[in-house]
C-alpha cells in the first residue's frame, strides 16, 4: 500500500547546495565501525541526530560522531532538521522504518538487504517513487572501482566469452546472541551474505537472471539458514553463489570465460587500504593486476549524498534503474528460498 507523503515539517526547505543532514536509526555495530566514520568524513554531509531504543546508547554514539542523541526512532523522524535517514537496523525492521522515513519525507539509505521479501521491497520502491525520494540499499561494494576495471576487461574480451560466474561470501560462526541467528529479525546467511554473490551477478550480467535451484542448510536450534548455495542462469552463463557463516573466511568471485579466468579475492568487503589484485589465468600464462585501494563505505556515503542533492535540484539520475536492480535482488532472494532444498545441519554456531 502506497502511503501519502506527510506535510513537510516547518523549516525543512530544500536548497540544492545545502548540506545533507542525516539521522541514524539504531546504535548498530556497522554504523559505529564503518558507516558513521564514513558519513562524518563526507563533504556536504552532517550527522544531525542518532536515535536508539536506549538514550544512553544514542549518547555514546553522538559523543563520538556528533549530532543530537534521541530516544526512539519515531522521535527522530519527526524532526525538521533531518533530510535523510540511514537505517542499520536488523533486517526485519528495515521495511517498517524505511517506510516511516519515506512517509515523513526523508530520503533513505538502508542497510542490505533492503527488506526480507520482494513484496516489501516493491512497497518501498513505490513509496520512494511516489514521494520523489532517494531510496538506496547500502551495498558498498558496488562503489569500489575495482569492479569497473573487471567489467572493462571482460567487455574488452580479456577472458573471451563468459561461461561461468562463481561467487562466494562466507565467514566463521558469530557469537550466539548475534541478530543473524534470530529468524524473527530476518537472520540467516542468505539474507546476510547470500545477497552479495547475487548482487554481483546482476552487476555483470544485468537483471535477466533466473534461479535454477538452491540448497539451504538450516540449524534447527536457531531456525535460521547458516549456509547454502544457489544455481542461477543468465543467457548462456551459469551463476553459482555460495554463502554461509560456518566456514573459514572467503569473499571472492571468478569469471570463467572461453579463453581465460579472472579471479578477485576479498571482493565484497576489502579494507580501505587494500589494493585489490585481479588474477587472470590462461592456458600458458598467468597475470596479476594490482588495482587502487578505495574506501567503499566513504564512496557509498558520498554517492548517496550526491544523489539526494541531485534529486533536490531536479537533476535526472539513475534512480529508476537502480530501484529496478534493488527489486530484482529481492525477487531473486525470494526465488532462491522458494526453490531451495532445505537440509538440517547441526553446529550452526
Ligand atoms: N553494508 C555492510 O557491509 C554491512 C555490514 C554489516 C552489517 N550490515 C547490515 O547492517 C544491519 C545491522 O547489522 P549489525 O551487525 O550492525 O547489527 P547490530 O549491531 O545488532 O545492530 C542493530 C541495531 O538495531 C537496533 N535494534 C532495534 N531493534 C532491535 C532488536 N529487536 N534486536 C536487536 N537490535 C535491535 C539496535 O539499536 P538500538 O538498541 O540502539 O536501538 C541495534 O544496535 C543489518 O541489516 C546488516 O545486514 C551491513
mmCIF file of C-alpha atoms and ligand atoms in Angstrom:
data_model
loop_
_atom_site.group_PDB
_atom_site.id
_atom_site.type_symbol
_atom_site.label_atom_id
_atom_site.label_comp_id
_atom_site.label_asym_id
_atom_site.label_seq_id
_atom_site.Cartn_x
_atom_site.Cartn_y
_atom_site.Cartn_z
ATOM 1 C CA UNK A 1 0.000 0.000 0.000
ATOM 2 C CA UNK A 2 1.484 3.340 -1.038
ATOM 3 C CA UNK A 3 1.402 5.815 1.792
ATOM 4 C CA UNK A 4 0.921 9.540 1.175
ATOM 5 C CA UNK A 5 3.775 11.918 1.822
ATOM 6 C CA UNK A 6 3.448 13.749 5.131
ATOM 7 C CA UNK A 7 3.302 17.537 5.077
ATOM 8 C CA UNK A 8 6.875 18.931 5.061
ATOM 9 C CA UNK A 9 7.944 19.887 8.558
ATOM 10 C CA UNK A 10 8.439 23.623 9.107
ATOM 11 C CA UNK A 11 11.939 24.759 8.220
ATOM 12 C CA UNK A 12 12.739 21.723 6.028
ATOM 13 C CA UNK A 13 13.441 23.816 2.933
ATOM 14 C CA UNK A 14 15.439 22.113 0.179
ATOM 15 C CA UNK A 15 18.363 24.201 -1.004
ATOM 16 C CA UNK A 16 20.238 22.188 -3.697
ATOM 17 C CA UNK A 17 23.553 23.480 -2.398
ATOM 18 C CA UNK A 18 22.837 22.758 1.256
ATOM 19 C CA UNK A 19 24.380 20.088 3.396
ATOM 20 C CA UNK A 20 22.566 16.752 3.565
ATOM 21 C CA UNK A 21 21.540 16.331 7.198
ATOM 22 C CA UNK A 22 21.458 12.667 8.185
ATOM 23 C CA UNK A 23 19.632 10.952 11.011
ATOM 24 C CA UNK A 24 20.602 7.433 12.080
ATOM 25 C CA UNK A 25 18.112 4.829 13.349
ATOM 26 C CA UNK A 26 19.826 2.430 15.762
ATOM 27 C CA UNK A 27 23.188 2.324 17.521
ATOM 28 C CA UNK A 28 24.319 -0.561 15.321
ATOM 29 C CA UNK A 29 27.730 -2.165 15.098
ATOM 30 C CA UNK A 30 28.072 -1.436 11.363
ATOM 31 C CA UNK A 31 27.209 2.215 11.981
ATOM 32 C CA UNK A 32 29.851 2.504 14.689
ATOM 33 C CA UNK A 33 32.590 0.631 12.821
ATOM 34 C CA UNK A 34 32.171 1.740 9.218
ATOM 35 C CA UNK A 35 29.244 3.876 8.156
ATOM 36 C CA UNK A 36 29.277 6.703 10.717
ATOM 37 C CA UNK A 37 33.037 7.265 10.271
ATOM 38 C CA UNK A 38 32.335 7.435 6.518
ATOM 39 C CA UNK A 39 29.319 9.752 6.823
ATOM 40 C CA UNK A 40 31.058 12.172 9.200
ATOM 41 C CA UNK A 41 34.075 12.358 6.852
ATOM 42 C CA UNK A 42 31.944 13.054 3.758
ATOM 43 C CA UNK A 43 31.958 16.637 2.475
ATOM 44 C CA UNK A 44 28.469 18.135 2.397
ATOM 45 C CA UNK A 45 27.064 15.660 4.957
ATOM 46 C CA UNK A 46 26.326 16.291 8.610
ATOM 47 C CA UNK A 47 25.106 13.755 11.148
ATOM 48 C CA UNK A 48 22.266 15.701 12.762
ATOM 49 C CA UNK A 49 20.850 13.064 15.131
ATOM 50 C CA UNK A 50 21.285 9.451 16.203
ATOM 51 C CA UNK A 51 18.353 7.515 17.664
ATOM 52 C CA UNK A 52 18.425 4.415 19.803
ATOM 53 C CA UNK A 53 15.863 2.499 21.793
ATOM 54 C CA UNK A 54 18.107 3.441 24.727
ATOM 55 C CA UNK A 55 19.081 7.099 25.160
ATOM 56 C CA UNK A 56 22.452 6.282 26.718
ATOM 57 C CA UNK A 57 23.454 4.227 23.655
ATOM 58 C CA UNK A 58 22.452 7.132 21.426
ATOM 59 C CA UNK A 59 24.548 9.446 23.620
ATOM 60 C CA UNK A 60 27.594 7.157 23.379
ATOM 61 C CA UNK A 61 27.323 7.395 19.592
ATOM 62 C CA UNK A 62 26.789 11.181 19.429
ATOM 63 C CA UNK A 63 29.740 11.679 21.767
ATOM 64 C CA UNK A 64 31.953 10.162 19.074
ATOM 65 C CA UNK A 65 30.149 11.276 15.897
ATOM 66 C CA UNK A 66 28.241 14.429 16.851
ATOM 67 C CA UNK A 67 24.542 15.211 16.462
ATOM 68 C CA UNK A 68 21.644 15.034 18.912
ATOM 69 C CA UNK A 69 21.078 11.809 20.871
ATOM 70 C CA UNK A 70 17.436 10.767 20.607
ATOM 71 C CA UNK A 71 15.429 8.084 22.382
ATOM 72 C CA UNK A 72 13.142 6.258 19.953
ATOM 73 C CA UNK A 73 13.225 6.105 16.173
ATOM 74 C CA UNK A 74 9.835 7.846 15.672
ATOM 75 C CA UNK A 75 11.072 10.937 17.527
ATOM 76 C CA UNK A 76 13.966 11.281 15.064
ATOM 77 C CA UNK A 77 11.625 11.070 12.060
ATOM 78 C CA UNK A 78 9.525 13.957 13.450
ATOM 79 C CA UNK A 79 12.469 16.350 13.283
ATOM 80 C CA UNK A 80 12.528 19.023 10.595
ATOM 81 C CA UNK A 81 16.347 19.226 10.624
ATOM 82 C CA UNK A 82 16.791 15.752 9.052
ATOM 83 C CA UNK A 83 16.870 15.388 5.249
ATOM 84 C CA UNK A 84 17.799 11.719 5.027
ATOM 85 C CA UNK A 85 17.867 8.666 7.244
ATOM 86 C CA UNK A 86 20.406 5.840 7.482
ATOM 87 C CA UNK A 87 18.788 2.567 8.621
ATOM 88 C CA UNK A 88 21.206 -0.036 10.069
ATOM 89 C CA UNK A 89 18.532 -1.981 11.981
ATOM 90 C CA UNK A 90 18.084 -5.782 11.966
ATOM 91 C CA UNK A 91 16.777 -6.854 8.548
ATOM 92 C CA UNK A 92 13.148 -7.468 9.548
ATOM 93 C CA UNK A 93 12.830 -3.852 10.763
ATOM 94 C CA UNK A 94 14.136 -2.187 7.576
ATOM 95 C CA UNK A 95 10.745 -2.149 5.828
ATOM 96 C CA UNK A 96 8.799 -0.643 8.735
ATOM 97 C CA UNK A 97 11.294 2.128 9.452
ATOM 98 C CA UNK A 98 12.289 2.911 5.868
ATOM 99 C CA UNK A 99 8.562 3.216 5.043
ATOM 100 C CA UNK A 100 8.049 5.523 8.028
ATOM 101 C CA UNK A 101 11.039 7.629 6.973
ATOM 102 C CA UNK A 102 9.809 7.920 3.370
ATOM 103 C CA UNK A 103 6.304 8.810 4.597
ATOM 104 C CA UNK A 104 7.919 11.552 6.712
ATOM 105 C CA UNK A 105 9.588 12.958 3.580
ATOM 106 C CA UNK A 106 13.128 11.701 4.311
ATOM 107 C CA UNK A 107 15.452 10.139 1.746
ATOM 108 C CA UNK A 108 16.581 6.664 2.851
ATOM 109 C CA UNK A 109 19.865 4.789 2.840
ATOM 110 C CA UNK A 110 19.076 1.376 4.342
ATOM 111 C CA UNK A 111 21.441 -1.462 5.030
ATOM 112 C CA UNK A 112 21.422 -4.542 2.859
ATOM 113 C CA UNK A 113 19.205 -6.458 2.448
ATOM 114 C CA UNK A 114 16.729 -3.606 1.923
ATOM 115 C CA UNK A 115 13.908 -5.819 3.237
ATOM 116 C CA UNK A 116 13.298 -9.523 3.808
ATOM 117 C CA UNK A 117 10.974 -10.138 0.818
ATOM 118 C CA UNK A 118 10.246 -8.745 -2.639
ATOM 119 C CA UNK A 119 6.737 -7.540 -1.720
ATOM 120 C CA UNK A 120 8.176 -5.267 0.997
ATOM 121 C CA UNK A 121 10.924 -4.020 -1.319
ATOM 122 C CA UNK A 122 8.338 -3.246 -4.020
ATOM 123 C CA UNK A 123 6.336 -1.318 -1.422
ATOM 124 C CA UNK A 124 9.366 0.834 -0.503
ATOM 125 C CA UNK A 125 10.251 1.432 -4.154
ATOM 126 C CA UNK A 126 6.694 2.612 -4.841
ATOM 127 C CA UNK A 127 6.718 4.835 -1.774
ATOM 128 C CA UNK A 128 10.041 6.414 -2.755
ATOM 129 C CA UNK A 129 8.921 6.982 -6.329
ATOM 130 C CA UNK A 130 5.538 8.467 -5.386
ATOM 131 C CA UNK A 131 7.224 10.856 -2.959
ATOM 132 C CA UNK A 132 10.203 11.613 -5.258
ATOM 133 C CA UNK A 133 12.715 10.492 -2.649
ATOM 134 C CA UNK A 134 16.008 8.635 -2.958
ATOM 135 C CA UNK A 135 15.952 5.033 -1.700
ATOM 136 C CA UNK A 136 19.266 3.182 -1.609
ATOM 137 C CA UNK A 137 20.335 -0.232 -0.353
ATOM 138 C CA UNK A 138 23.812 0.080 1.158
ATOM 139 C CA UNK A 139 25.705 -2.426 -0.998
ATOM 140 C CA UNK A 140 29.016 -0.645 -0.561
ATOM 141 C CA UNK A 141 30.986 -2.991 -2.821
ATOM 142 C CA UNK A 142 29.115 -1.545 -5.814
ATOM 143 C CA UNK A 143 31.034 1.687 -5.178
ATOM 144 C CA UNK A 144 34.506 0.115 -5.285
ATOM 145 C CA UNK A 145 36.224 0.988 -8.587
ATOM 146 C CA UNK A 146 37.780 -2.477 -8.985
ATOM 147 C CA UNK A 147 34.521 -3.869 -10.386
ATOM 148 C CA UNK A 148 34.508 -1.312 -13.207
ATOM 149 C CA UNK A 149 38.055 -2.457 -14.054
ATOM 150 C CA UNK A 150 36.771 -6.043 -14.209
ATOM 151 C CA UNK A 151 33.811 -5.063 -16.352
ATOM 152 C CA UNK A 152 36.081 -3.192 -18.779
ATOM 153 C CA UNK A 153 38.444 -6.165 -19.066
ATOM 154 C CA UNK A 154 35.570 -8.555 -19.705
ATOM 155 C CA UNK A 155 33.847 -6.332 -22.274
ATOM 156 C CA UNK A 156 37.218 -5.861 -23.998
ATOM 157 C CA UNK A 157 37.346 -9.647 -24.437
ATOM 158 C CA UNK A 158 40.149 -10.379 -21.930
ATOM 159 C CA UNK A 159 38.591 -13.695 -20.842
ATOM 160 C CA UNK A 160 36.797 -14.478 -24.128
ATOM 161 C CA UNK A 161 33.090 -15.294 -23.877
ATOM 162 C CA UNK A 162 31.917 -15.568 -20.230
ATOM 163 C CA UNK A 163 30.742 -19.096 -19.387
ATOM 164 C CA UNK A 164 30.540 -19.256 -15.577
ATOM 165 C CA UNK A 165 30.325 -16.690 -12.780
ATOM 166 C CA UNK A 166 31.112 -18.229 -9.386
ATOM 167 C CA UNK A 167 30.999 -16.122 -6.264
ATOM 168 C CA UNK A 168 31.210 -16.727 -2.514
ATOM 169 C CA UNK A 169 30.890 -14.884 0.748
ATOM 170 C CA UNK A 170 31.408 -16.967 3.891
ATOM 171 C CA UNK A 171 32.879 -16.446 7.355
ATOM 172 C CA UNK A 172 33.218 -18.271 10.694
ATOM 173 C CA UNK A 173 30.385 -18.568 13.240
ATOM 174 C CA UNK A 174 29.301 -15.437 15.110
ATOM 175 C CA UNK A 175 28.526 -15.018 18.825
ATOM 176 C CA UNK A 176 25.286 -16.897 19.657
ATOM 177 C CA UNK A 177 23.423 -13.651 20.523
ATOM 178 C CA UNK A 178 24.048 -12.101 17.092
ATOM 179 C CA UNK A 179 20.931 -10.833 15.277
ATOM 180 C CA UNK A 180 21.881 -13.064 12.328
ATOM 181 C CA UNK A 181 20.770 -16.127 14.353
ATOM 182 C CA UNK A 182 17.282 -14.704 15.030
ATOM 183 C CA UNK A 183 14.667 -15.646 12.426
ATOM 184 C CA UNK A 184 12.167 -13.053 13.698
ATOM 185 C CA UNK A 185 14.745 -10.326 12.993
ATOM 186 C CA UNK A 186 15.405 -11.504 9.437
ATOM 187 C CA UNK A 187 18.520 -13.501 10.301
ATOM 188 C CA UNK A 188 20.151 -16.184 8.200
ATOM 189 C CA UNK A 189 23.040 -16.496 5.783
ATOM 190 C CA UNK A 190 21.062 -15.970 2.579
ATOM 191 C CA UNK A 191 19.880 -12.510 3.618
ATOM 192 C CA UNK A 192 23.138 -11.580 5.320
ATOM 193 C CA UNK A 193 25.774 -12.782 2.837
ATOM 194 C CA UNK A 194 23.995 -14.667 0.038
ATOM 195 C CA UNK A 195 22.838 -11.277 -1.213
ATOM 196 C CA UNK A 196 26.393 -10.353 -2.263
ATOM 197 C CA UNK A 197 27.100 -13.000 -4.931
ATOM 198 C CA UNK A 198 23.603 -12.473 -6.306
ATOM 199 C CA UNK A 199 24.001 -8.688 -6.499
ATOM 200 C CA UNK A 200 27.446 -9.163 -8.073
ATOM 201 C CA UNK A 201 25.929 -11.370 -10.793
ATOM 202 C CA UNK A 202 23.429 -8.583 -11.538
ATOM 203 C CA UNK A 203 26.303 -6.096 -11.729
ATOM 204 C CA UNK A 204 27.960 -8.036 -14.537
ATOM 205 C CA UNK A 205 25.011 -9.652 -16.322
ATOM 206 C CA UNK A 206 22.025 -7.371 -15.640
ATOM 207 C CA UNK A 207 18.663 -8.343 -14.205
ATOM 208 C CA UNK A 208 17.670 -11.095 -16.645
ATOM 209 C CA UNK A 209 18.688 -13.849 -14.245
ATOM 210 C CA UNK A 210 16.692 -16.906 -13.215
ATOM 211 C CA UNK A 211 17.089 -19.179 -10.240
ATOM 212 C CA UNK A 212 17.507 -22.832 -11.234
ATOM 213 C CA UNK A 213 17.854 -24.346 -7.768
ATOM 214 C CA UNK A 214 19.297 -23.953 -4.301
ATOM 215 C CA UNK A 215 20.263 -25.688 -1.080
ATOM 216 C CA UNK A 216 19.824 -24.034 2.316
ATOM 217 C CA UNK A 217 21.387 -25.515 5.458
ATOM 218 C CA UNK A 218 19.163 -24.739 8.441
ATOM 219 C CA UNK A 219 20.229 -25.033 12.071
ATOM 220 C CA UNK A 220 17.173 -26.385 13.957
ATOM 221 C CA UNK A 221 18.327 -24.774 17.215
ATOM 222 C CA UNK A 222 18.125 -21.210 15.904
ATOM 223 C CA UNK A 223 15.827 -21.855 12.937
ATOM 224 C CA UNK A 224 17.926 -19.814 10.504
ATOM 225 C CA UNK A 225 19.836 -20.898 7.412
ATOM 226 C CA UNK A 226 23.532 -20.898 8.266
ATOM 227 C CA UNK A 227 24.860 -21.661 4.792
ATOM 228 C CA UNK A 228 23.785 -22.548 1.309
ATOM 229 C CA UNK A 229 24.328 -22.389 -2.421
ATOM 230 C CA UNK A 230 22.242 -21.207 -5.336
ATOM 231 C CA UNK A 231 22.401 -22.014 -9.026
ATOM 232 C CA UNK A 232 21.229 -19.340 -11.449
ATOM 233 C CA UNK A 233 21.232 -18.846 -15.199
ATOM 234 C CA UNK A 234 21.552 -15.715 -17.324
ATOM 235 C CA UNK A 235 21.688 -16.209 -21.087
ATOM 236 C CA UNK A 236 24.272 -18.947 -21.614
ATOM 237 C CA UNK A 237 26.199 -18.035 -18.439
ATOM 238 C CA UNK A 238 25.816 -20.193 -15.325
ATOM 239 C CA UNK A 239 25.984 -18.377 -11.973
ATOM 240 C CA UNK A 240 26.752 -20.129 -8.700
ATOM 241 C CA UNK A 241 26.526 -18.399 -5.338
ATOM 242 C CA UNK A 242 27.950 -19.802 -2.091
ATOM 243 C CA UNK A 243 27.260 -18.242 1.262
ATOM 244 C CA UNK A 244 27.405 -19.041 4.948
ATOM 245 C CA UNK A 245 28.695 -18.407 8.384
ATOM 246 C CA UNK A 246 30.214 -21.738 9.334
ATOM 247 C CA UNK A 247 33.312 -21.541 7.139
ATOM 248 C CA UNK A 248 36.771 -20.071 7.079
ATOM 249 C CA UNK A 249 36.644 -16.529 5.689
ATOM 250 C CA UNK A 250 36.217 -16.110 1.950
ATOM 251 C CA UNK A 251 34.846 -13.298 -0.216
ATOM 252 C CA UNK A 252 35.519 -13.674 -3.938
ATOM 253 C CA UNK A 253 34.272 -14.044 -7.464
ATOM 254 C CA UNK A 254 35.587 -15.750 -10.566
ATOM 255 C CA UNK A 255 34.560 -15.034 -14.133
ATOM 256 C CA UNK A 256 35.488 -18.016 -16.290
ATOM 257 C CA UNK A 257 35.476 -17.346 -19.998
ATOM 258 C CA UNK A 258 36.259 -19.238 -23.182
ATOM 259 C CA UNK A 259 39.924 -18.132 -23.154
ATOM 260 C CA UNK A 260 40.783 -17.187 -19.546
ATOM 261 C CA UNK A 261 39.611 -16.963 -15.928
ATOM 262 C CA UNK A 262 39.561 -13.785 -13.881
ATOM 263 C CA UNK A 263 39.633 -14.112 -10.080
ATOM 264 C CA UNK A 264 39.090 -11.395 -7.499
ATOM 265 C CA UNK A 265 39.705 -12.237 -3.825
ATOM 266 C CA UNK A 266 38.277 -10.079 -0.981
ATOM 267 C CA UNK A 267 35.679 -8.913 -3.450
ATOM 268 C CA UNK A 268 32.952 -7.682 -1.131
ATOM 269 C CA UNK A 269 34.498 -6.112 1.966
ATOM 270 C CA UNK A 270 38.083 -5.069 1.220
ATOM 271 C CA UNK A 271 39.586 -2.796 3.865
ATOM 272 C CA UNK A 272 40.069 0.789 2.615
ATOM 273 C CA UNK A 273 43.834 0.300 2.370
ATOM 274 C CA UNK A 274 43.632 -2.959 0.407
ATOM 275 C CA UNK A 275 44.766 -2.859 -3.228
ATOM 276 C CA UNK A 276 42.585 -5.474 -4.965
ATOM 277 C CA UNK A 277 44.523 -7.912 -7.140
ATOM 278 C CA UNK A 278 42.934 -9.279 -10.295
ATOM 279 C CA UNK A 279 44.410 -12.630 -11.281
ATOM 280 C CA UNK A 280 43.974 -13.706 -14.883
ATOM 281 C CA UNK A 281 44.789 -17.319 -15.742
ATOM 282 C CA UNK A 282 45.214 -18.505 -19.324
ATOM 283 C CA UNK A 283 46.497 -21.803 -20.700
ATOM 284 C CA UNK A 284 50.216 -20.882 -20.542
ATOM 285 C CA UNK A 285 50.162 -17.541 -18.809
ATOM 286 C CA UNK A 286 49.130 -16.009 -15.500
ATOM 287 C CA UNK A 287 48.954 -12.318 -14.833
ATOM 288 C CA UNK A 288 48.191 -10.238 -11.756
ATOM 289 C CA UNK A 289 46.884 -6.698 -11.998
ATOM 290 C CA UNK A 290 47.099 -4.599 -8.823
ATOM 291 C CA UNK A 291 44.318 -2.010 -8.686
ATOM 292 C CA UNK A 292 43.986 1.093 -6.482
ATOM 293 C CA UNK A 293 42.710 0.899 -2.908
ATOM 294 C CA UNK A 294 39.412 2.633 -2.197
ATOM 295 C CA UNK A 295 37.140 3.196 0.797
ATOM 296 C CA UNK A 296 33.851 1.763 -0.451
ATOM 297 C CA UNK A 297 31.928 2.936 2.625
ATOM 298 C CA UNK A 298 33.088 6.517 2.065
ATOM 299 C CA UNK A 299 32.211 6.253 -1.617
ATOM 300 C CA UNK A 300 28.760 4.857 -0.828
ATOM 301 C CA UNK A 301 28.117 7.706 1.634
ATOM 302 C CA UNK A 302 29.261 10.302 -0.916
ATOM 303 C CA UNK A 303 27.198 8.736 -3.719
ATOM 304 C CA UNK A 304 24.056 8.770 -1.580
ATOM 305 C CA UNK A 305 24.559 12.423 -0.606
ATOM 306 C CA UNK A 306 25.192 13.356 -4.245
ATOM 307 C CA UNK A 307 22.007 11.607 -5.306
ATOM 308 C CA UNK A 308 19.992 13.424 -2.627
ATOM 309 C CA UNK A 309 21.409 16.745 -3.820
ATOM 310 C CA UNK A 310 20.646 15.890 -7.446
ATOM 311 C CA UNK A 311 17.085 14.933 -6.517
ATOM 312 C CA UNK A 312 16.584 18.223 -4.672
ATOM 313 C CA UNK A 313 17.851 20.117 -7.711
ATOM 314 C CA UNK A 314 15.581 18.145 -10.042
ATOM 315 C CA UNK A 315 18.553 16.731 -11.955
ATOM 316 C CA UNK A 316 17.772 13.395 -13.655
ATOM 317 C CA UNK A 317 19.778 10.471 -12.313
ATOM 318 C CA UNK A 318 19.860 6.691 -12.403
ATOM 319 C CA UNK A 319 17.352 6.130 -9.592
ATOM 320 C CA UNK A 320 14.814 4.262 -11.707
ATOM 321 C CA UNK A 321 17.378 1.760 -12.950
ATOM 322 C CA UNK A 322 18.801 1.347 -9.505
ATOM 323 C CA UNK A 323 15.406 0.767 -7.913
ATOM 324 C CA UNK A 324 14.873 -1.917 -10.560
ATOM 325 C CA UNK A 325 18.169 -3.542 -9.539
ATOM 326 C CA UNK A 326 17.116 -3.487 -5.878
ATOM 327 C CA UNK A 327 13.775 -5.075 -6.680
ATOM 328 C CA UNK A 328 15.452 -7.721 -8.840
ATOM 329 C CA UNK A 329 17.766 -8.709 -5.963
ATOM 330 C CA UNK A 330 14.767 -9.123 -3.670
ATOM 331 C CA UNK A 331 12.901 -11.228 -6.242
ATOM 332 C CA UNK A 332 15.942 -13.469 -6.748
ATOM 333 C CA UNK A 333 16.218 -13.978 -2.969
ATOM 334 C CA UNK A 334 12.534 -14.977 -2.827
ATOM 335 C CA UNK A 335 13.127 -17.394 -5.725
ATOM 336 C CA UNK A 336 16.172 -18.928 -4.012
ATOM 337 C CA UNK A 337 14.099 -19.547 -0.877
ATOM 338 C CA UNK A 338 11.174 -20.938 -2.863
ATOM 339 C CA UNK A 339 13.309 -23.377 -4.853
ATOM 340 C CA UNK A 340 15.649 -24.416 -2.042
ATOM 341 C CA UNK A 341 16.098 -27.921 -0.814
ATOM 342 C CA UNK A 342 16.325 -27.430 2.963
ATOM 343 C CA UNK A 343 18.879 -29.595 4.753
ATOM 344 C CA UNK A 344 19.051 -29.663 8.536
ATOM 345 C CA UNK A 345 22.557 -29.270 9.928
ATOM 346 C CA UNK A 346 23.929 -29.093 13.434
ATOM 347 C CA UNK A 347 26.567 -26.823 14.882
ATOM 348 C CA UNK A 348 25.385 -23.635 13.205
ATOM 349 C CA UNK A 349 27.108 -21.550 15.827
HETATM 350 N N1 LIG B 1 26.945 -2.892 4.345
HETATM 351 C C1 LIG B 1 27.683 -3.720 5.071
HETATM 352 O O1 LIG B 1 28.851 -4.001 4.746
HETATM 353 C C2 LIG B 1 27.108 -4.319 6.320
HETATM 354 C C3 LIG B 1 27.955 -4.942 7.245
HETATM 355 C C4 LIG B 1 27.386 -5.447 8.423
HETATM 356 C C5 LIG B 1 26.013 -5.356 8.638
HETATM 357 N N2 LIG B 1 25.224 -4.775 7.694
HETATM 358 C C6 LIG B 1 23.767 -4.683 7.885
HETATM 359 O O2 LIG B 1 23.522 -3.731 8.909
HETATM 360 C C7 LIG B 1 22.372 -4.106 9.660
HETATM 361 C C8 LIG B 1 22.743 -4.143 11.132
HETATM 362 O O3 LIG B 1 23.766 -5.107 11.339
HETATM 363 P P1 LIG B 1 24.725 -5.021 12.625
HETATM 364 O O4 LIG B 1 25.650 -6.158 12.595
HETATM 365 O O5 LIG B 1 25.284 -3.657 12.716
HETATM 366 O O6 LIG B 1 23.625 -5.268 13.783
HETATM 367 P P2 LIG B 1 23.609 -4.822 15.312
HETATM 368 O O7 LIG B 1 24.953 -4.378 15.768
HETATM 369 O O8 LIG B 1 22.931 -5.921 16.043
HETATM 370 O O9 LIG B 1 22.712 -3.503 15.300
HETATM 371 C C9 LIG B 1 21.362 -3.493 15.051
HETATM 372 C C10 LIG B 1 20.755 -2.319 15.851
HETATM 373 O O10 LIG B 1 19.357 -2.352 15.644
HETATM 374 C C11 LIG B 1 18.710 -1.866 16.799
HETATM 375 N N3 LIG B 1 17.589 -2.754 17.131
HETATM 376 C C12 LIG B 1 16.281 -2.425 17.087
HETATM 377 N N4 LIG B 1 15.507 -3.445 17.447
HETATM 378 C C13 LIG B 1 16.330 -4.473 17.742
HETATM 379 C C14 LIG B 1 16.109 -5.786 18.198
HETATM 380 N N5 LIG B 1 14.873 -6.268 18.435
HETATM 381 N N6 LIG B 1 17.182 -6.554 18.426
HETATM 382 C C15 LIG B 1 18.432 -6.111 18.197
HETATM 383 N N7 LIG B 1 18.711 -4.846 17.754
HETATM 384 C C16 LIG B 1 17.662 -4.038 17.535
HETATM 385 C C17 LIG B 1 19.731 -1.773 17.914
HETATM 386 O O11 LIG B 1 19.975 -0.392 18.119
HETATM 387 P P3 LIG B 1 19.403 0.415 19.392
HETATM 388 O O12 LIG B 1 19.276 -0.566 20.500
HETATM 389 O O13 LIG B 1 20.435 1.424 19.579
HETATM 390 O O14 LIG B 1 18.090 0.993 19.010
HETATM 391 C C18 LIG B 1 20.982 -2.426 17.335
HETATM 392 O O15 LIG B 1 22.146 -1.771 17.727
HETATM 393 C C19 LIG B 1 21.889 -5.420 9.072
HETATM 394 O O16 LIG B 1 20.884 -5.159 8.124
HETATM 395 C C20 LIG B 1 23.119 -5.977 8.353
HETATM 396 O O17 LIG B 1 22.789 -6.790 7.240
HETATM 397 C C21 LIG B 1 25.749 -4.253 6.551
#
